[in-house]
PDB file of C-alpha atoms in Angstrom:
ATOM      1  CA  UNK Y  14     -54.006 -39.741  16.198  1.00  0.00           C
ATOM      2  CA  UNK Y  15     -50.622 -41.091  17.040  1.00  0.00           C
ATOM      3  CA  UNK Y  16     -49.741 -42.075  13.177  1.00  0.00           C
ATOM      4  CA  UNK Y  17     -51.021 -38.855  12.139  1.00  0.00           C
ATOM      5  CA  UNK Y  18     -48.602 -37.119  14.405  1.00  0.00           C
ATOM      6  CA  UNK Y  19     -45.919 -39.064  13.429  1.00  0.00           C
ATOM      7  CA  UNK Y  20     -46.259 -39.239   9.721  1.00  0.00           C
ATOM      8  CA  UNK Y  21     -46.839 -35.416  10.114  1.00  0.00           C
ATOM      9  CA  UNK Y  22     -43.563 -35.266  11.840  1.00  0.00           C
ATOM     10  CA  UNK Y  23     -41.581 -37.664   9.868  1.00  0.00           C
ATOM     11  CA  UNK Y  24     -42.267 -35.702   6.459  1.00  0.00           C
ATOM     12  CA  UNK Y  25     -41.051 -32.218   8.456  1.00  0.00           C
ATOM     13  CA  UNK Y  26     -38.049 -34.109   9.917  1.00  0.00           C
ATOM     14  CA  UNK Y  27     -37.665 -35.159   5.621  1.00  0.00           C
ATOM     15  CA  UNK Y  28     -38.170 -31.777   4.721  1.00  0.00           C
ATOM     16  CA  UNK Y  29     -35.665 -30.477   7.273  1.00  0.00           C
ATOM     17  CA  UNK Y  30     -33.067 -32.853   6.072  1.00  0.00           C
ATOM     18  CA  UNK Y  31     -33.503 -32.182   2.498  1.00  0.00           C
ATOM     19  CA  UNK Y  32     -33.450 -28.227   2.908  1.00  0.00           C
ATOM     20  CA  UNK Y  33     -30.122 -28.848   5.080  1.00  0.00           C
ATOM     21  CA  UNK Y  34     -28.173 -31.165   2.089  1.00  0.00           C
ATOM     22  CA  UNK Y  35     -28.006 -28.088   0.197  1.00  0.00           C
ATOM     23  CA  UNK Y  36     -32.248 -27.588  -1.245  1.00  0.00           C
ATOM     24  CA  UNK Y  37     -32.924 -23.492  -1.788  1.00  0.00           C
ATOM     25  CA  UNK Y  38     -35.183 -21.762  -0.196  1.00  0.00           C
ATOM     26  CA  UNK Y  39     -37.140 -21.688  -3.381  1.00  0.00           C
ATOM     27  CA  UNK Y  40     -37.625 -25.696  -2.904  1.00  0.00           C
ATOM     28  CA  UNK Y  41     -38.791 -26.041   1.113  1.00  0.00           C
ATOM     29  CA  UNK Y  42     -42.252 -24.630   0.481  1.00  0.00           C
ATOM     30  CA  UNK Y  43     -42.807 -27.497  -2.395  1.00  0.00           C
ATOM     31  CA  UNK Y  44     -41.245 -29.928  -0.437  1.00  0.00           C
ATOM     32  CA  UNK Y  45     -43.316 -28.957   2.751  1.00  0.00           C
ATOM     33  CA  UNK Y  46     -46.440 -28.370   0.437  1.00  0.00           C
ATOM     34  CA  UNK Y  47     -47.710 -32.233   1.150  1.00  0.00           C
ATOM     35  CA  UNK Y  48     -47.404 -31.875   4.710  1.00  0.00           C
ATOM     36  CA  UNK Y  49     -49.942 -29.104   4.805  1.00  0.00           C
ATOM     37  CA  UNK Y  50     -52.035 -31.428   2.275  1.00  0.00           C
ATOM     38  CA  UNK Y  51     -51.779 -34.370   4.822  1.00  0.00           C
ATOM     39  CA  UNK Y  52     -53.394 -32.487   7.947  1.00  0.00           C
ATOM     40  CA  UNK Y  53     -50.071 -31.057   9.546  1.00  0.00           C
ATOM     41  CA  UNK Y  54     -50.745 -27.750  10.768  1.00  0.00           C
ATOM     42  CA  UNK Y  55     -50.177 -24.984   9.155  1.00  0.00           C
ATOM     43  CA  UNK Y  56     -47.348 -24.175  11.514  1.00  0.00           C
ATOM     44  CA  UNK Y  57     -44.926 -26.909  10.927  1.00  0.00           C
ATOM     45  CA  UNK Y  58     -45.173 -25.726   7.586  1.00  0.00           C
ATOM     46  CA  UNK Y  59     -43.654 -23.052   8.450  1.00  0.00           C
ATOM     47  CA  UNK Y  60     -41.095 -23.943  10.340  1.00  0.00           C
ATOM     48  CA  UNK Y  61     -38.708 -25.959   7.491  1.00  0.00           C
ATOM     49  CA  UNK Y  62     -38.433 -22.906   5.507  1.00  0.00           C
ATOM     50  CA  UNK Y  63     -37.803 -20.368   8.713  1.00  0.00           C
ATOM     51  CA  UNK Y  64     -35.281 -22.607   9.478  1.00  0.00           C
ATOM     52  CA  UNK Y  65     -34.194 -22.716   5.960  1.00  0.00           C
ATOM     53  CA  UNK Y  66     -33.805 -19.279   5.376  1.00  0.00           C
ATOM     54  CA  UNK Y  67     -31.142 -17.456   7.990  1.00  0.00           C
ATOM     55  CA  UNK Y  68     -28.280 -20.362   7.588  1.00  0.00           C
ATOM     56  CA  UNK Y  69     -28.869 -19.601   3.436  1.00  0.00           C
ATOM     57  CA  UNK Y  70     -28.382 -15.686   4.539  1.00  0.00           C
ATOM     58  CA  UNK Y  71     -24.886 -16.465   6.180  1.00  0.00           C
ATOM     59  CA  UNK Y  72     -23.620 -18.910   3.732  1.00  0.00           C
ATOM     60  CA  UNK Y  73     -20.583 -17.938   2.327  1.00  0.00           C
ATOM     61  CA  UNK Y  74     -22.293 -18.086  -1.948  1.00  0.00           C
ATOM     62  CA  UNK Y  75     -24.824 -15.093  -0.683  1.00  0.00           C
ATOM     63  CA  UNK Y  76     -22.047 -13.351   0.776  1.00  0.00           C
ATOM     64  CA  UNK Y  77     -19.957 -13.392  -2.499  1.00  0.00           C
ATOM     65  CA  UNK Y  78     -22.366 -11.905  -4.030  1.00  0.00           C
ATOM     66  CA  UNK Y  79     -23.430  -9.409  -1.766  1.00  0.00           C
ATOM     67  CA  UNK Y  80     -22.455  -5.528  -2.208  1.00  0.00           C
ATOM     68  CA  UNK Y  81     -19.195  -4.605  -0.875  1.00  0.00           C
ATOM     69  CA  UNK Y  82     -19.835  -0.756  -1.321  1.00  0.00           C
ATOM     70  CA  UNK Y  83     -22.792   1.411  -1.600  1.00  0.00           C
ATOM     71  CA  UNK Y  84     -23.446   4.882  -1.163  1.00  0.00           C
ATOM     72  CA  UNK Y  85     -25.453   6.535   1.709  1.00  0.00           C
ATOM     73  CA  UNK Y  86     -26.685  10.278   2.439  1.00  0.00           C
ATOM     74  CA  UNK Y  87     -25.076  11.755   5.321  1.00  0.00           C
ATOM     75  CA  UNK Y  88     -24.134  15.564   6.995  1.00  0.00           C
ATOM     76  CA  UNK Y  89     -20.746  15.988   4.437  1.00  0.00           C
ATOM     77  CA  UNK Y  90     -22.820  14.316   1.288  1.00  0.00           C
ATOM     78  CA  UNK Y  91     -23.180  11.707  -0.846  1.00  0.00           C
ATOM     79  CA  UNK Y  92     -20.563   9.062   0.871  1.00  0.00           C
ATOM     80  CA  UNK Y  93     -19.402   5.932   0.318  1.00  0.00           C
ATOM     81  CA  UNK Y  94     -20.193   3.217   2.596  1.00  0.00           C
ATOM     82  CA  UNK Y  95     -19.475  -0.639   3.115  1.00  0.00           C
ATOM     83  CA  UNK Y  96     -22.046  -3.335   3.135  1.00  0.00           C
ATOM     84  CA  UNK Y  97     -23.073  -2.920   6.893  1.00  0.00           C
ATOM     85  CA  UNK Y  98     -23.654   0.688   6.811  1.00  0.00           C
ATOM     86  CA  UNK Y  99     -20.300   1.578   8.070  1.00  0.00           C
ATOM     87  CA  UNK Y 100     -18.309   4.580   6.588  1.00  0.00           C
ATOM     88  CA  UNK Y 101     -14.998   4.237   4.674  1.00  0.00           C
ATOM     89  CA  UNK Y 102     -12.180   6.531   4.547  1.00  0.00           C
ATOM     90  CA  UNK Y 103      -9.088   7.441   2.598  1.00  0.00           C
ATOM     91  CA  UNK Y 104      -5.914   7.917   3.949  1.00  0.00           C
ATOM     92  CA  UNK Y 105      -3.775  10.612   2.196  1.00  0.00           C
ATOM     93  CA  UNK Y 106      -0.701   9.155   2.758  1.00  0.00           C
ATOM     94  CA  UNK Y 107      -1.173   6.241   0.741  1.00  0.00           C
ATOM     95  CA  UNK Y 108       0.187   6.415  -3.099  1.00  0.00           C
ATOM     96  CA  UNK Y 109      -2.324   6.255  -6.016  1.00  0.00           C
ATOM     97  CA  UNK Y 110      -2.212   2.517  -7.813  1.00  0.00           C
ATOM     98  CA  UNK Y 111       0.656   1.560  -5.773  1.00  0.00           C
ATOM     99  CA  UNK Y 112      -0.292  -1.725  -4.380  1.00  0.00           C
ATOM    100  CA  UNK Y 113       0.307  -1.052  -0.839  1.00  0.00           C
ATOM    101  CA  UNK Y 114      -1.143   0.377   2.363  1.00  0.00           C
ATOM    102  CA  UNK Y 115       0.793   3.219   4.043  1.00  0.00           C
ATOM    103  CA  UNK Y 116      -1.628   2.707   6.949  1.00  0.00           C
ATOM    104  CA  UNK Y 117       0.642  -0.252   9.179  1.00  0.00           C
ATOM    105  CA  UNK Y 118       1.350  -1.669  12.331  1.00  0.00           C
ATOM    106  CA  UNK Y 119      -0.853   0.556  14.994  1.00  0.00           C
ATOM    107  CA  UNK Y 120      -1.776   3.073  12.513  1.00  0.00           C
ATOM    108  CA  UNK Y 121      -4.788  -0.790  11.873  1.00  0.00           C
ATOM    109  CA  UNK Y 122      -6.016  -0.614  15.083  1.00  0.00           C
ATOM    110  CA  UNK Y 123      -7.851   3.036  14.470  1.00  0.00           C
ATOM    111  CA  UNK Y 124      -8.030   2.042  10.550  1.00  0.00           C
ATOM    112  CA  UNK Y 125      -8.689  -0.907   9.700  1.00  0.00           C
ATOM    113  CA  UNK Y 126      -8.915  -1.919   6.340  1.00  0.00           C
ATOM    114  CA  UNK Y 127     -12.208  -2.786   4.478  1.00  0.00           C
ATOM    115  CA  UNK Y 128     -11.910  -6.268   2.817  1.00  0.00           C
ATOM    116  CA  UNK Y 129     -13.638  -8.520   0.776  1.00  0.00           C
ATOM    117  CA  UNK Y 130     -13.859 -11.999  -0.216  1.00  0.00           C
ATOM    118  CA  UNK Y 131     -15.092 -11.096  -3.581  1.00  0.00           C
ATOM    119  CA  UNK Y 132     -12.666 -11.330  -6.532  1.00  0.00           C
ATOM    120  CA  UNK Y 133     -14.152  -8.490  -8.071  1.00  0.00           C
ATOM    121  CA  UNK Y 134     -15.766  -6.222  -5.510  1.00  0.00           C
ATOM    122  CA  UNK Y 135     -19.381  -5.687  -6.002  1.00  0.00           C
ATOM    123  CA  UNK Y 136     -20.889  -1.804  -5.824  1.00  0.00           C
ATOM    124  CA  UNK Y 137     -24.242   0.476  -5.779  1.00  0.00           C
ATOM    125  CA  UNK Y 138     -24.102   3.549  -6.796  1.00  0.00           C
ATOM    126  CA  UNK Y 139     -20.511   3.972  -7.208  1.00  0.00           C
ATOM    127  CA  UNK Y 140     -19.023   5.195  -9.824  1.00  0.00           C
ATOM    128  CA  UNK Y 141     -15.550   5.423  -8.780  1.00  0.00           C
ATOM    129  CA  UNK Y 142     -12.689   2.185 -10.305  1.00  0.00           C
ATOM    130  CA  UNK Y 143     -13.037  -0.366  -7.522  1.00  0.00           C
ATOM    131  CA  UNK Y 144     -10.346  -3.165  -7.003  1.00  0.00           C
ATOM    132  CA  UNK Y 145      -8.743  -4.535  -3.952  1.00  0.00           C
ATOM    133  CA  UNK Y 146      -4.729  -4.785  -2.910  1.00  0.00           C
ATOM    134  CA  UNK Y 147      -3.531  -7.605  -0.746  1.00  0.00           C
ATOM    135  CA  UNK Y 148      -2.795  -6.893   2.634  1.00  0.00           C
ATOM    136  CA  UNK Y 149       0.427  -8.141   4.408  1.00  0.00           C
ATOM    137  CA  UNK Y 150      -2.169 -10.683   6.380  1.00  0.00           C
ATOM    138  CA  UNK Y 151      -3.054 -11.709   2.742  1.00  0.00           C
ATOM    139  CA  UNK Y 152      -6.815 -10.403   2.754  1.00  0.00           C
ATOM    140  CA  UNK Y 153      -8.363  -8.262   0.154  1.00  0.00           C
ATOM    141  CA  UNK Y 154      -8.190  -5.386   0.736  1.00  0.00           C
ATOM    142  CA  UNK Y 155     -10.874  -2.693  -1.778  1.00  0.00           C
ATOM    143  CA  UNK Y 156      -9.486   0.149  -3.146  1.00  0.00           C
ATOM    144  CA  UNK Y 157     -11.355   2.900  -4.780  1.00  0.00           C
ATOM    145  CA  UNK Y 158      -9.656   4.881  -7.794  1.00  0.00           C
ATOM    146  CA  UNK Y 159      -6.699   2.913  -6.722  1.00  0.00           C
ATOM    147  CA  UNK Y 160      -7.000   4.112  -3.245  1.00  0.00           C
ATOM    148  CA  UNK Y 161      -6.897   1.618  -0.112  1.00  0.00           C
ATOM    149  CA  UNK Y 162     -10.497   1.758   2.229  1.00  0.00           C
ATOM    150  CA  UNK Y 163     -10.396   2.032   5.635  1.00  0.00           C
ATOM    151  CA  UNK Y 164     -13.104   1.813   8.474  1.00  0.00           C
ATOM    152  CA  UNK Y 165     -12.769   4.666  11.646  1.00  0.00           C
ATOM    153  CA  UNK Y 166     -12.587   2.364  15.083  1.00  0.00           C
ATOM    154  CA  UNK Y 167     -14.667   5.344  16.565  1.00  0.00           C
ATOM    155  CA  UNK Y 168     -17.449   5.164  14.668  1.00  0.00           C
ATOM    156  CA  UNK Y 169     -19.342   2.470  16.382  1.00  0.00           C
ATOM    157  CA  UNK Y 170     -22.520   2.877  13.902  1.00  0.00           C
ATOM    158  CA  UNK Y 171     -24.093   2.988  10.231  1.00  0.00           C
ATOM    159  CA  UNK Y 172     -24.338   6.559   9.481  1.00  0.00           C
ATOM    160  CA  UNK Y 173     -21.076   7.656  11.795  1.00  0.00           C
ATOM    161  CA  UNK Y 174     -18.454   9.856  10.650  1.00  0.00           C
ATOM    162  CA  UNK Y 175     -16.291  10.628  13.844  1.00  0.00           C
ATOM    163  CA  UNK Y 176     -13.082   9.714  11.501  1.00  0.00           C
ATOM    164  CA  UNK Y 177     -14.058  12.762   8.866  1.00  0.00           C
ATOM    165  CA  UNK Y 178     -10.397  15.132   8.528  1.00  0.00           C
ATOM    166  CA  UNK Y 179      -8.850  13.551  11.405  1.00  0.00           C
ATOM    167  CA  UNK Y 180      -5.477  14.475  11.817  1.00  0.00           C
ATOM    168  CA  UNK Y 181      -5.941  16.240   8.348  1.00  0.00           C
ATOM    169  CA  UNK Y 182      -5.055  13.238   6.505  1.00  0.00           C
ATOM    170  CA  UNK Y 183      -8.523  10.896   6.749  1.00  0.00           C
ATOM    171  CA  UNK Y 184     -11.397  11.953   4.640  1.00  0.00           C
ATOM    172  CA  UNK Y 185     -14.819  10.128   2.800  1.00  0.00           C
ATOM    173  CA  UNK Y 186     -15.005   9.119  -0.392  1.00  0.00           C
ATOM    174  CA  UNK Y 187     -17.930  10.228  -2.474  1.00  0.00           C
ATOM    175  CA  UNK Y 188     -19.138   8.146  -4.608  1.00  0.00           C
ATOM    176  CA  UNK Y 189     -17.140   9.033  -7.705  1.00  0.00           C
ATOM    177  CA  UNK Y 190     -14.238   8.446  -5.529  1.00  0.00           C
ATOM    178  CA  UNK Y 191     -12.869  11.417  -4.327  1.00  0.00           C
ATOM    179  CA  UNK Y 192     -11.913  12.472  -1.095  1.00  0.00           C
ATOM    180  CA  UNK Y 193     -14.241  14.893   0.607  1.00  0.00           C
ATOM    181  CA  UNK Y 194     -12.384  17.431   2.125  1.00  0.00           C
ATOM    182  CA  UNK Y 195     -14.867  19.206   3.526  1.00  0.00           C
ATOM    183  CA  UNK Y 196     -16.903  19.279   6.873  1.00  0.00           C
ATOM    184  CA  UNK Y 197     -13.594  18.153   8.820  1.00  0.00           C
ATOM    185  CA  UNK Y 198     -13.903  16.670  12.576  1.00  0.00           C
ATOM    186  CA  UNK Y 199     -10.366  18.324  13.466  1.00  0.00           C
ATOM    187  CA  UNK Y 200      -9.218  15.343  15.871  1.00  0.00           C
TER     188      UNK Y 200
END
């Protein structure tokens, strides 16, 4: 009982140290496949590809790849929204296609910008010219029509839009990228 155990245990602890040197997903369940054959429990078969899957999720390739931009429904329209859910705004002061943020210094602490890692920002359902400016920190900062994206500090969750026509000079972008005027907060 003891060697079955252990061999049982011993091909896992193999599986486990194959998935983490870099295997896919895709190759735990084959590798784990002659554990199950062997009398492991079903189980521990389980377990090298649960364990498998969330560090692939966080890796930094998935993340490259992942959508910077999408589109969501919400109370002013069709909006543009980042990966996590989050709505993105355009300031008016900034200068179409000119490289540079007008949003600086404390104005980032209410605004901050929506980056990227990407070298070419990924979208879904935009239709708007999407490229990215580099911040004075030296991130990546995505632009839209050659507009600068910004985040609202207030809104705390997917679907928020607390930063809508505040101070008359934030607004959404729709997903063509233009600003939606309409349906202002009045902060």
């Amino acid at each position: 009982m003891k060697l079955n155990v252990g061999a049982g245990l011993a091909v896992l602890a193999l599986s486990a140290a194959l998935a983490a040197c870099g295997g896919s997903p895709g190759t735990a369940p084959a590798t784990t496949s002659p554990a199950v054959t062997e009398g492991s429990p079903p189980a521990s078969a389980t377990a090298p590809a649960a364990s498998v899957t969330p560090p692939s999720a966080t890796s930094a390739p998935p993340a490259s790849a992942a959508v910077d931009l999408k589109t969501a429904a919400s109370s002013a329209g069709d909006i543009v929204v980042a990966a996590n859910g989050m709505s993105v705004y355009f300031f008016t002061k900034d200068v179409k296609d000119s490289g540079t943020s007008a949003c600086t210094d404390a104005c980032l602490a209410a605004w901050p910008p929506v980056t990227t890692a990407a070298e070419t920002p990924q979208v879904e359902g935009v239709t708007g010219t999407v490229g990215t400016i580099t911040t004075p920190e030296g991130a990546k900062q995505v632009t839209l029509n050659g507009l600068p994206l910004y985040y609202f500090a207030k809104d705390t969750k997917p679907g928020d839009i607390l930063g809508q026509g505040v101070n008359g000079v934030w607004y959404l972008a729709d997903p063509s990228g233009e600003m939606i005027r309409m349906g202002a907060s009045g902060y």
